[in-house]
Amino acid sequence: MTQSTDRARSSARDIEEHLRGASDAIVLLLTEVGQLERHKRGIPPGDDRFDEVARSVRVAAQMLAEFTQEQEDWGRIATADRTDLETIQESENSESLTAILGRWRAVERQLDEHEPGTPEAIRLFAEFERIRDEYMTAFRVREAMQPRLDNEA
């Protein structure tokens, strides 16, 4: 199957959901990197927790880079010659991603209420990362079910 055939099979809704899912992940990953970095500032270098949080910052930043690249590619390839697409802000996410996103944002709000380094903040960071991984997995599964649009970059 050719790339143009794949593109023609991608409905406006599929493209909008894909771009929205990536955008939501980008916004949350930006927040996560900032929260983790602020948290790390309160941990003495050389402490085991410092190394753990530094690793978490790197992992979140790598995921952020992947999602921004994916969104850029889809924004260019999947939308070529299309005029039937809503903006990301106007589009909706799929139900499964929306549910996970809601839990992710709830934990994010809870994190804002706790000082970095406290036992509750540490617990919430672990939950934040677990939900992030769940979102990424759901996004990738959804992506795998859509027609492929890669290799046109």
PDB file of N, CA and C in Angstrom, residues 41-91:
ATOM      1  N   ARG A  41      16.236  20.017  42.466  1.00  0.00           N
ATOM      2  CA  ARG A  41      17.005  21.115  43.047  1.00  0.00           C
ATOM      3  C   ARG A  41      17.076  21.045  44.572  1.00  0.00           C
ATOM      4  N   GLY A  42      16.094  20.387  45.187  1.00  0.00           N
ATOM      5  CA  GLY A  42      16.071  20.283  46.641  1.00  0.00           C
ATOM      6  C   GLY A  42      16.762  19.042  47.186  1.00  0.00           C
ATOM      7  N   ILE A  43      17.371  18.256  46.316  1.00  0.00           N
ATOM      8  CA  ILE A  43      18.041  17.017  46.735  1.00  0.00           C
ATOM      9  C   ILE A  43      19.554  17.202  46.626  1.00  0.00           C
ATOM     10  N   PRO A  44      20.294  16.871  47.668  1.00  0.00           N
ATOM     11  CA  PRO A  44      21.760  17.022  47.601  1.00  0.00           C
ATOM     12  C   PRO A  44      22.369  16.124  46.518  1.00  0.00           C
ATOM     13  N   PRO A  45      23.256  16.684  45.677  1.00  0.00           N
ATOM     14  CA  PRO A  45      23.967  15.842  44.705  1.00  0.00           C
ATOM     15  C   PRO A  45      24.700  14.721  45.435  1.00  0.00           C
ATOM     16  N   GLY A  46      24.724  13.567  44.833  1.00  0.00           N
ATOM     17  CA  GLY A  46      25.357  12.414  45.464  1.00  0.00           C
ATOM     18  C   GLY A  46      24.354  11.541  46.203  1.00  0.00           C
ATOM     19  N   ASP A  47      23.214  12.097  46.548  1.00  0.00           N
ATOM     20  CA  ASP A  47      22.138  11.332  47.176  1.00  0.00           C
ATOM     21  C   ASP A  47      21.536  10.399  46.121  1.00  0.00           C
ATOM     22  N   ASP A  48      21.189   9.181  46.512  1.00  0.00           N
ATOM     23  CA  ASP A  48      20.601   8.235  45.567  1.00  0.00           C
ATOM     24  C   ASP A  48      19.346   8.800  44.904  1.00  0.00           C
ATOM     25  N   ARG A  49      18.573   9.538  45.658  1.00  0.00           N
ATOM     26  CA  ARG A  49      17.339  10.124  45.126  1.00  0.00           C
ATOM     27  C   ARG A  49      17.652  11.137  44.018  1.00  0.00           C
ATOM     28  N   PHE A  50      18.787  11.868  44.151  1.00  0.00           N
ATOM     29  CA  PHE A  50      19.199  12.820  43.120  1.00  0.00           C
ATOM     30  C   PHE A  50      19.392  12.097  41.791  1.00  0.00           C
ATOM     31  N   ASP A  51      20.124  10.971  41.831  1.00  0.00           N
ATOM     32  CA  ASP A  51      20.366  10.203  40.608  1.00  0.00           C
ATOM     33  C   ASP A  51      19.059   9.681  40.014  1.00  0.00           C
ATOM     34  N   GLU A  52      18.156   9.227  40.867  1.00  0.00           N
ATOM     35  CA  GLU A  52      16.869   8.698  40.416  1.00  0.00           C
ATOM     36  C   GLU A  52      16.038   9.793  39.729  1.00  0.00           C
ATOM     37  N   VAL A  53      15.991  10.964  40.344  1.00  0.00           N
ATOM     38  CA  VAL A  53      15.207  12.058  39.767  1.00  0.00           C
ATOM     39  C   VAL A  53      15.872  12.582  38.493  1.00  0.00           C
ATOM     40  N   ALA A  54      17.194  12.663  38.479  1.00  0.00           N
ATOM     41  CA  ALA A  54      17.902  13.103  37.267  1.00  0.00           C
ATOM     42  C   ALA A  54      17.592  12.158  36.105  1.00  0.00           C
ATOM     43  N   ARG A  55      17.554  10.874  36.379  1.00  0.00           N
ATOM     44  CA  ARG A  55      17.211   9.886  35.351  1.00  0.00           C
ATOM     45  C   ARG A  55      15.765  10.099  34.877  1.00  0.00           C
ATOM     46  N   SER A  56      14.869  10.387  35.808  1.00  0.00           N
ATOM     47  CA  SER A  56      13.466  10.640  35.449  1.00  0.00           C
ATOM     48  C   SER A  56      13.329  11.884  34.574  1.00  0.00           C
ATOM     49  N   VAL A  57      14.130  12.914  34.858  1.00  0.00           N
ATOM     50  CA  VAL A  57      14.125  14.132  34.026  1.00  0.00           C
ATOM     51  C   VAL A  57      14.547  13.771  32.606  1.00  0.00           C
ATOM     52  N   ARG A  58      15.598  12.985  32.492  1.00  0.00           N
ATOM     53  CA  ARG A  58      16.101  12.593  31.167  1.00  0.00           C
ATOM     54  C   ARG A  58      15.066  11.764  30.407  1.00  0.00           C
ATOM     55  N   VAL A  59      14.444  10.799  31.068  1.00  0.00           N
ATOM     56  CA  VAL A  59      13.440   9.950  30.415  1.00  0.00           C
ATOM     57  C   VAL A  59      12.259  10.796  29.934  1.00  0.00           C
ATOM     58  N   ALA A  60      11.766  11.690  30.790  1.00  0.00           N
ATOM     59  CA  ALA A  60      10.641  12.553  30.404  1.00  0.00           C
ATOM     60  C   ALA A  60      11.031  13.468  29.239  1.00  0.00           C
ATOM     61  N   ALA A  61      12.255  14.002  29.269  1.00  0.00           N
ATOM     62  CA  ALA A  61      12.716  14.878  28.187  1.00  0.00           C
ATOM     63  C   ALA A  61      12.845  14.098  26.876  1.00  0.00           C
ATOM     64  N   GLN A  62      13.301  12.846  26.954  1.00  0.00           N
ATOM     65  CA  GLN A  62      13.395  12.028  25.741  1.00  0.00           C
ATOM     66  C   GLN A  62      12.001  11.740  25.170  1.00  0.00           C
ATOM     67  N   MET A  63      11.049  11.441  26.053  1.00  0.00           N
ATOM     68  CA  MET A  63       9.680  11.215  25.592  1.00  0.00           C
ATOM     69  C   MET A  63       9.113  12.484  24.965  1.00  0.00           C
ATOM     70  N   LEU A  64       9.422  13.619  25.563  1.00  0.00           N
ATOM     71  CA  LEU A  64       8.975  14.901  25.028  1.00  0.00           C
ATOM     72  C   LEU A  64       9.516  15.094  23.610  1.00  0.00           C
ATOM     73  N   ALA A  65      10.792  14.807  23.432  1.00  0.00           N
ATOM     74  CA  ALA A  65      11.399  14.942  22.097  1.00  0.00           C
ATOM     75  C   ALA A  65      10.730  14.005  21.092  1.00  0.00           C
ATOM     76  N   GLU A  66      10.415  12.779  21.510  1.00  0.00           N
ATOM     77  CA  GLU A  66       9.760  11.827  20.617  1.00  0.00           C
ATOM     78  C   GLU A  66       8.374  12.314  20.209  1.00  0.00           C
ATOM     79  N   PHE A  67       7.603  12.805  21.168  1.00  0.00           N
ATOM     80  CA  PHE A  67       6.253  13.261  20.849  1.00  0.00           C
ATOM     81  C   PHE A  67       6.265  14.509  19.982  1.00  0.00           C
ATOM     82  N   THR A  68       7.204  15.420  20.217  1.00  0.00           N
ATOM     83  CA  THR A  68       7.258  16.613  19.372  1.00  0.00           C
ATOM     84  C   THR A  68       7.636  16.235  17.942  1.00  0.00           C
ATOM     85  N   GLN A  69       8.544  15.274  17.790  1.00  0.00           N
ATOM     86  CA  GLN A  69       8.926  14.813  16.446  1.00  0.00           C
ATOM     87  C   GLN A  69       7.754  14.132  15.769  1.00  0.00           C
ATOM     88  N   GLU A  70       7.050  13.286  16.512  1.00  0.00           N
ATOM     89  CA  GLU A  70       5.913  12.581  15.946  1.00  0.00           C
ATOM     90  C   GLU A  70       4.815  13.554  15.528  1.00  0.00           C
ATOM     91  N   GLN A  71       4.542  14.533  16.372  1.00  0.00           N
ATOM     92  CA  GLN A  71       3.508  15.513  16.036  1.00  0.00           C
ATOM     93  C   GLN A  71       3.916  16.325  14.800  1.00  0.00           C
ATOM     94  N   GLU A  72       5.178  16.687  14.738  1.00  0.00           N
ATOM     95  CA  GLU A  72       5.661  17.433  13.564  1.00  0.00           C
ATOM     96  C   GLU A  72       5.489  16.602  12.294  1.00  0.00           C
ATOM     97  N   ASP A  73       5.882  15.326  12.363  1.00  0.00           N
ATOM     98  CA  ASP A  73       5.759  14.452  11.188  1.00  0.00           C
ATOM     99  C   ASP A  73       4.306  14.284  10.771  1.00  0.00           C
ATOM    100  N   TRP A  74       3.432  14.008  11.734  1.00  0.00           N
ATOM    101  CA  TRP A  74       2.018  13.832  11.405  1.00  0.00           C
ATOM    102  C   TRP A  74       1.420  15.139  10.906  1.00  0.00           C
ATOM    103  N   GLY A  75       1.813  16.239  11.500  1.00  0.00           N
ATOM    104  CA  GLY A  75       1.290  17.520  11.072  1.00  0.00           C
ATOM    105  C   GLY A  75       1.646  17.831   9.626  1.00  0.00           C
ATOM    106  N   ARG A  76       2.788  17.333   9.192  1.00  0.00           N
ATOM    107  CA  ARG A  76       3.231  17.576   7.817  1.00  0.00           C
ATOM    108  C   ARG A  76       2.686  16.504   6.868  1.00  0.00           C
ATOM    109  N   ILE A  77       2.826  15.256   7.208  1.00  0.00           N
ATOM    110  CA  ILE A  77       2.497  14.163   6.294  1.00  0.00           C
ATOM    111  C   ILE A  77       0.991  13.882   6.233  1.00  0.00           C
ATOM    112  N   ALA A  78       0.379  13.692   7.387  1.00  0.00           N
ATOM    113  CA  ALA A  78      -1.028  13.273   7.409  1.00  0.00           C
ATOM    114  C   ALA A  78      -1.975  14.376   6.963  1.00  0.00           C
ATOM    115  N   THR A  79      -1.539  15.605   7.045  1.00  0.00           N
ATOM    116  CA  THR A  79      -2.442  16.711   6.717  1.00  0.00           C
ATOM    117  C   THR A  79      -2.177  17.310   5.342  1.00  0.00           C
ATOM    118  N   ALA A  80      -1.255  16.754   4.607  1.00  0.00           N
ATOM    119  CA  ALA A  80      -0.928  17.297   3.287  1.00  0.00           C
ATOM    120  C   ALA A  80      -2.172  17.345   2.402  1.00  0.00           C
ATOM    121  N   ASP A  81      -2.385  18.485   1.794  1.00  0.00           N
ATOM    122  CA  ASP A  81      -3.506  18.681   0.871  1.00  0.00           C
ATOM    123  C   ASP A  81      -4.875  18.471   1.505  1.00  0.00           C
ATOM    124  N   ARG A  82      -4.981  18.651   2.822  1.00  0.00           N
ATOM    125  CA  ARG A  82      -6.271  18.479   3.503  1.00  0.00           C
ATOM    126  C   ARG A  82      -6.742  19.833   3.999  1.00  0.00           C
ATOM    127  N   THR A  83      -8.031  20.047   3.908  1.00  0.00           N
ATOM    128  CA  THR A  83      -8.617  21.292   4.419  1.00  0.00           C
ATOM    129  C   THR A  83      -9.778  21.009   5.366  1.00  0.00           C
ATOM    130  N   ASP A  84      -9.958  19.734   5.727  1.00  0.00           N
ATOM    131  CA  ASP A  84     -11.112  19.330   6.526  1.00  0.00           C
ATOM    132  C   ASP A  84     -10.774  19.064   7.995  1.00  0.00           C
ATOM    133  N   LEU A  85      -9.659  19.611   8.477  1.00  0.00           N
ATOM    134  CA  LEU A  85      -9.214  19.313   9.838  1.00  0.00           C
ATOM    135  C   LEU A  85      -9.433  20.490  10.785  1.00  0.00           C
ATOM    136  N   GLU A  86      -9.839  20.153  12.019  1.00  0.00           N
ATOM    137  CA  GLU A  86      -9.975  21.174  13.056  1.00  0.00           C
ATOM    138  C   GLU A  86      -8.610  21.436  13.678  1.00  0.00           C
ATOM    139  N   THR A  87      -8.501  22.547  14.402  1.00  0.00           N
ATOM    140  CA  THR A  87      -7.270  22.802  15.141  1.00  0.00           C
ATOM    141  C   THR A  87      -7.171  21.792  16.278  1.00  0.00           C
ATOM    142  N   ILE A  88      -5.993  21.639  16.829  1.00  0.00           N
ATOM    143  CA  ILE A  88      -5.810  20.721  17.957  1.00  0.00           C
ATOM    144  C   ILE A  88      -6.720  21.132  19.110  1.00  0.00           C
ATOM    145  N   GLN A  89      -6.814  22.411  19.365  1.00  0.00           N
ATOM    146  CA  GLN A  89      -7.649  22.902  20.462  1.00  0.00           C
ATOM    147  C   GLN A  89      -9.126  22.541  20.251  1.00  0.00           C
ATOM    148  N   GLU A  90      -9.581  22.575  19.019  1.00  0.00           N
ATOM    149  CA  GLU A  90     -10.988  22.281  18.712  1.00  0.00           C
ATOM    150  C   GLU A  90     -11.279  20.781  18.677  1.00  0.00           C
ATOM    151  N   SER A  91     -10.252  19.965  18.472  1.00  0.00           N
ATOM    152  CA  SER A  91     -10.471  18.526  18.328  1.00  0.00           C
ATOM    153  C   SER A  91     -10.546  17.848  19.692  1.00  0.00           C
TER     154      SER A  91
END
